Amino acid sequence: SQTIHQWPATLVQPVGSPLSLECTVEGTSNPNLYWYRQAAGRGLQLLFYSVGIGQISSEVPQNLSASRPQDRQFILSSKKLLLSDSGFYLCAWREGIATNEKLFFGSGTQLSVL
Amino acid sequence: GENVEQHPSTLSVQEGDSAVIKCTYSDSASNYFPWYKQELGKRPQLIIDIRSNVGEKKDQRIAVTLNKTAKHFSLHITETQPEDSAVYFCAASGPSSYKLIFGSGTRLLVRP
């Protein structure tokens, strides 16, 4: 069966520091991968998605970036964090062979920028 | 692009009553409509989904209805229980889109 791993679970970072969040999926090949952000008490905002290695689509201009160095690995990065980057970051995956299949979320990273 | 609006933002019901959450979407080509439940501090979990070739789908106490003409779909929870308390999100996706666009969420509180 497929599983998705996301780490770390919580992270406290000072303003201006770098960020790297990692997500890996097991049990599937060529998945579509996604990064969502959820501000406190708010909805799910799509940040990036990827349909293949090295292919990144950005939905929201910001100081975050994403990379997909391997088929089942998705990384969210920042060179300098802002206070507004605080939130709950969720990685998610979907089967890559069809665009209308179920989306599964990782356990999330609670990021606090102080 | 697709836009999904969800209401109400908060809903409080007495245990045993029914709860209804409604969503509208903008892209008439959208054909996949899932609903997610998110408990505090946890990941959203898929609870039910519907595709545009059907008008209604049920799973025990949960049902979803879809009106393609009006471009809206609804989640119905019957005989609500305290453990149904959570935030519920609707979403929509089209046949040529890799993206799942979410509504803003509904916080459901079931009072014992």
CSV table of C-alpha atoms in Angstrom, one decimal:
chain,number,residue,atom,x,y,z
A,1,SER,CA,0.0,0.0,0.0
A,2,GLN,CA,1.0,3.6,-0.5
A,3,THR,CA,2.3,5.7,2.3
A,4,ILE,CA,3.5,9.3,2.5
A,5,HIS,CA,6.1,10.6,5.0
A,6,GLN,CA,6.6,14.2,5.9
A,7,TRP,CA,9.1,15.7,8.3
A,8,PRO,CA,9.7,17.4,10.6
A,9,ALA,CA,6.3,17.4,12.5
A,10,THR,CA,7.0,20.8,14.1
A,11,LEU,CA,9.6,23.5,13.4
A,12,VAL,CA,10.4,26.8,15.1
A,13,GLN,CA,12.6,29.0,13.0
A,14,PRO,CA,13.8,32.7,13.4
A,15,VAL,CA,13.0,35.2,10.7
A,16,GLY,CA,15.6,35.2,8.0
A,17,SER,CA,16.6,31.6,8.5
A,18,PRO,CA,16.5,29.0,5.7
A,19,LEU,CA,13.8,26.2,5.5
A,20,SER,CA,13.8,22.7,4.1
A,21,LEU,CA,10.8,20.4,4.4
A,22,GLU,CA,10.9,17.0,2.9
A,23,CYS,CA,8.2,14.6,1.8
A,24,THR,CA,8.5,11.1,0.4
A,25,VAL,CA,5.9,8.7,-1.0
A,26,GLU,CA,6.2,4.9,-1.0
A,27,GLY,CA,4.4,2.3,-2.9
A,28,THR,CA,3.7,4.1,-6.1
A,29,SER,CA,5.5,5.4,-9.2
A,30,ASN,CA,5.4,8.8,-10.9
A,31,PRO,CA,2.9,10.3,-8.4
A,32,ASN,CA,1.6,13.9,-8.7
A,33,LEU,CA,3.0,15.7,-5.7
A,34,TYR,CA,1.7,18.8,-4.0
A,35,TRP,CA,2.6,21.3,-1.2
A,36,TYR,CA,-0.3,23.1,0.5
A,37,ARG,CA,-0.2,25.6,3.3
A,38,GLN,CA,-2.8,26.2,5.9
A,39,ALA,CA,-2.7,29.4,8.0
A,40,ALA,CA,-4.2,29.2,11.5
A,41,GLY,CA,-7.9,28.6,11.2
A,42,ARG,CA,-7.9,29.0,7.5
A,43,GLY,CA,-8.3,27.0,4.3
A,44,LEU,CA,-5.9,25.0,2.2
A,45,GLN,CA,-3.8,27.0,-0.2
A,46,LEU,CA,-2.0,25.2,-3.0
A,47,LEU,CA,1.6,26.4,-3.2
A,48,PHE,CA,3.3,24.0,-5.7
A,49,TYR,CA,2.6,20.9,-7.6
A,50,SER,CA,4.8,18.5,-9.6
A,51,VAL,CA,3.9,15.9,-12.2
A,52,GLY,CA,7.4,14.6,-12.7
A,53,ILE,CA,11.0,14.8,-11.7
A,54,GLY,CA,12.3,18.3,-12.1
A,55,GLN,CA,8.8,19.6,-13.1
A,56,ILE,CA,7.5,22.3,-10.7
A,57,SER,CA,4.4,24.5,-11.1
A,58,SER,CA,4.1,27.4,-8.7
A,59,GLU,CA,0.7,28.7,-7.8
A,60,VAL,CA,1.5,31.6,-5.5
A,61,PRO,CA,4.4,34.0,-5.9
A,62,GLN,CA,6.4,34.1,-2.6
A,63,ASN,CA,9.8,33.5,-1.1
A,64,LEU,CA,9.3,29.7,-1.1
A,65,SER,CA,10.5,27.2,-3.7
A,66,ALA,CA,10.0,23.5,-4.4
A,67,SER,CA,12.1,20.8,-5.9
A,68,ARG,CA,11.6,17.2,-7.0
A,69,PRO,CA,15.0,15.6,-7.2
A,70,GLN,CA,13.6,12.1,-7.3
A,71,ASP,CA,10.4,10.5,-8.4
A,72,ARG,CA,8.9,10.1,-5.0
A,73,GLN,CA,10.6,13.0,-3.2
A,74,PHE,CA,9.3,16.6,-2.9
A,75,ILE,CA,11.1,19.3,-1.0
A,76,LEU,CA,9.9,22.8,0.0
A,77,SER,CA,12.5,25.4,0.7
A,78,SER,CA,13.2,29.0,1.5
A,79,LYS,CA,16.4,31.0,1.7
A,80,LYS,CA,15.0,33.5,4.2
A,81,LEU,CA,11.8,32.9,6.2
A,82,LEU,CA,9.3,35.7,6.8
A,83,LEU,CA,6.9,35.9,9.7
A,84,SER,CA,4.0,35.3,7.2
A,85,ASP,CA,5.5,31.9,6.3
A,86,SER,CA,4.2,30.5,9.6
A,87,GLY,CA,1.5,27.9,9.1
A,88,PHE,CA,0.7,24.2,8.7
A,89,TYR,CA,2.4,22.8,5.6
A,90,LEU,CA,1.0,19.7,4.1
A,91,CYS,CA,2.5,17.5,1.4
A,92,ALA,CA,0.1,15.4,-0.7
A,93,TRP,CA,0.1,12.9,-3.5
A,94,ARG,CA,-2.2,11.6,-6.2
A,95,GLU,CA,-1.8,8.8,-8.7
A,96,GLY,CA,0.0,10.1,-11.7
A,97,ILE,CA,-1.8,8.2,-14.4
A,98,ALA,CA,-5.1,10.0,-13.9
A,99,THR,CA,-5.9,13.5,-12.9
A,100,ASN,CA,-9.1,12.8,-11.1
A,101,GLU,CA,-8.0,10.4,-8.4
A,102,LYS,CA,-8.0,10.8,-4.7
A,103,LEU,CA,-5.6,13.1,-3.0
A,104,PHE,CA,-3.8,11.9,0.2
A,105,PHE,CA,-2.1,14.1,2.7
A,106,GLY,CA,1.0,13.7,4.8
A,107,SER,CA,0.9,14.4,8.5
A,108,GLY,CA,1.9,18.0,8.1
A,109,THR,CA,4.6,20.3,9.5
A,110,GLN,CA,3.7,23.0,11.9
A,111,LEU,CA,6.1,25.9,11.1
A,112,SER,CA,6.4,28.8,13.5
A,113,VAL,CA,8.5,31.7,12.4
A,114,LEU,CA,9.5,34.0,15.2
B,1,GLY,CA,-9.1,29.0,-13.0
B,2,GLU,CA,-11.4,27.0,-10.6
B,3,ASN,CA,-12.8,28.8,-7.6
B,4,VAL,CA,-14.7,27.0,-4.8
B,5,GLU,CA,-16.9,28.8,-2.3
B,6,GLN,CA,-18.0,27.0,0.9
B,7,HIS,CA,-20.6,27.9,3.5
B,8,PRO,CA,-21.3,28.2,6.3
B,9,SER,CA,-17.9,28.9,7.8
B,10,THR,CA,-19.2,27.6,11.2
B,11,LEU,CA,-22.1,25.3,12.0
B,12,SER,CA,-23.3,24.2,15.4
B,13,VAL,CA,-25.8,21.4,15.7
B,14,GLN,CA,-27.3,19.3,18.5
B,15,GLU,CA,-26.2,15.7,18.7
B,16,GLY,CA,-28.5,13.6,16.6
B,17,ASP,CA,-29.5,16.4,14.3
B,18,SER,CA,-28.4,16.7,10.6
B,19,ALA,CA,-25.7,19.0,9.3
B,20,VAL,CA,-25.5,20.3,5.7
B,21,ILE,CA,-22.5,22.0,4.2
B,22,LYS,CA,-22.7,23.6,0.7
B,23,CYS,CA,-20.2,24.4,-1.9
B,24,THR,CA,-20.3,26.1,-5.3
B,25,TYR,CA,-17.7,25.9,-8.1
B,26,SER,CA,-17.0,28.1,-11.0
B,27,ASP,CA,-15.5,25.8,-13.7
B,28,SER,CA,-18.3,23.9,-15.5
B,29,ALA,CA,-15.7,21.4,-16.7
B,30,SER,CA,-14.9,20.2,-13.1
B,31,ASN,CA,-15.9,16.6,-12.6
B,32,TYR,CA,-14.4,15.4,-9.4
B,33,PHE,CA,-15.7,16.6,-6.0
B,34,PRO,CA,-14.2,15.2,-2.8
B,35,TRP,CA,-14.9,16.1,0.9
B,36,TYR,CA,-12.2,16.1,3.6
B,37,LYS,CA,-12.5,16.1,7.4
B,38,GLN,CA,-9.7,17.6,9.4
B,39,GLU,CA,-9.5,17.2,13.2
B,40,LEU,CA,-7.5,19.8,15.2
B,41,GLY,CA,-3.8,19.5,14.4
B,42,LYS,CA,-4.2,16.6,12.0
B,43,ARG,CA,-4.1,16.0,8.3
B,44,PRO,CA,-7.2,16.3,6.2
B,45,GLN,CA,-8.8,12.9,5.6
B,46,LEU,CA,-10.9,12.0,2.6
B,47,ILE,CA,-14.4,11.0,3.8
B,48,ILE,CA,-16.4,10.8,0.6
B,49,ASP,CA,-16.1,11.9,-3.1
B,50,ILE,CA,-18.4,12.1,-6.1
B,51,ARG,CA,-17.8,12.3,-9.8
B,52,SER,CA,-20.0,14.2,-12.2
B,53,ASN,CA,-21.6,11.2,-13.7
B,54,VAL,CA,-23.7,10.6,-10.6
B,55,GLY,CA,-26.0,12.9,-8.6
B,56,GLU,CA,-25.7,11.4,-5.2
B,57,LYS,CA,-23.5,9.1,-3.2
B,58,LYS,CA,-24.0,7.7,0.3
B,59,ASP,CA,-21.8,6.1,2.9
B,60,GLN,CA,-23.5,5.3,6.1
B,61,ARG,CA,-24.4,8.6,7.8
B,62,ILE,CA,-22.7,10.7,5.1
B,63,ALA,CA,-24.0,11.6,1.7
B,64,VAL,CA,-23.0,14.0,-1.0
B,65,THR,CA,-25.3,15.5,-3.7
B,66,LEU,CA,-24.2,17.2,-6.9
B,67,ASN,CA,-26.2,19.6,-9.1
B,68,LYS,CA,-24.1,20.1,-12.2
B,69,THR,CA,-26.5,22.6,-13.7
B,70,ALA,CA,-26.3,24.9,-10.7
B,71,LYS,CA,-22.6,24.0,-10.1
B,72,HIS,CA,-23.0,23.2,-6.5
B,73,PHE,CA,-22.6,20.2,-4.3
B,74,SER,CA,-23.4,19.5,-0.7
B,75,LEU,CA,-22.3,17.3,2.2
B,76,HIS,CA,-25.1,15.8,4.4
B,77,ILE,CA,-24.3,14.3,7.8
B,78,THR,CA,-27.2,12.6,9.5
B,79,GLU,CA,-27.5,11.6,13.2
B,80,THR,CA,-24.5,13.7,14.1
B,81,GLN,CA,-22.3,12.6,16.9
B,82,PRO,CA,-19.7,14.6,19.0
B,83,GLU,CA,-16.9,12.8,17.1
B,84,ASP,CA,-18.2,14.5,13.9
B,85,SER,CA,-16.9,17.8,15.3
B,86,ALA,CA,-14.1,18.9,12.9
B,87,VAL,CA,-13.4,21.2,10.0
B,88,TYR,CA,-14.8,20.0,6.7
B,89,PHE,CA,-13.4,21.0,3.3
B,90,CYS,CA,-14.9,20.6,-0.1
B,91,ALA,CA,-12.8,20.6,-3.3
B,92,ALA,CA,-13.2,20.4,-7.0
B,93,SER,CA,-11.0,19.3,-9.9
B,94,GLY,CA,-11.4,19.2,-13.6
B,95,PRO,CA,-10.6,16.5,-16.2
B,96,SER,CA,-7.5,18.3,-17.6
B,97,SER,CA,-6.3,19.8,-14.3
B,98,TYR,CA,-3.7,18.4,-11.9
B,99,LYS,CA,-4.9,20.7,-9.2
B,100,LEU,CA,-7.5,20.1,-6.5
B,101,ILE,CA,-8.9,23.5,-5.4
B,102,PHE,CA,-10.4,23.6,-1.9
B,103,GLY,CA,-13.1,25.6,-0.3
B,104,SER,CA,-12.4,27.7,2.8
B,105,GLY,CA,-13.7,25.1,5.2
B,106,THR,CA,-16.6,24.7,7.7
B,107,ARG,CA,-16.1,24.3,11.4
B,108,LEU,CA,-18.7,21.8,12.6
B,109,LEU,CA,-19.5,21.6,16.3
B,110,VAL,CA,-21.8,18.9,17.5
B,111,ARG,CA,-23.1,19.7,21.0
B,112,PRO,CA,-23.7,16.7,23.2
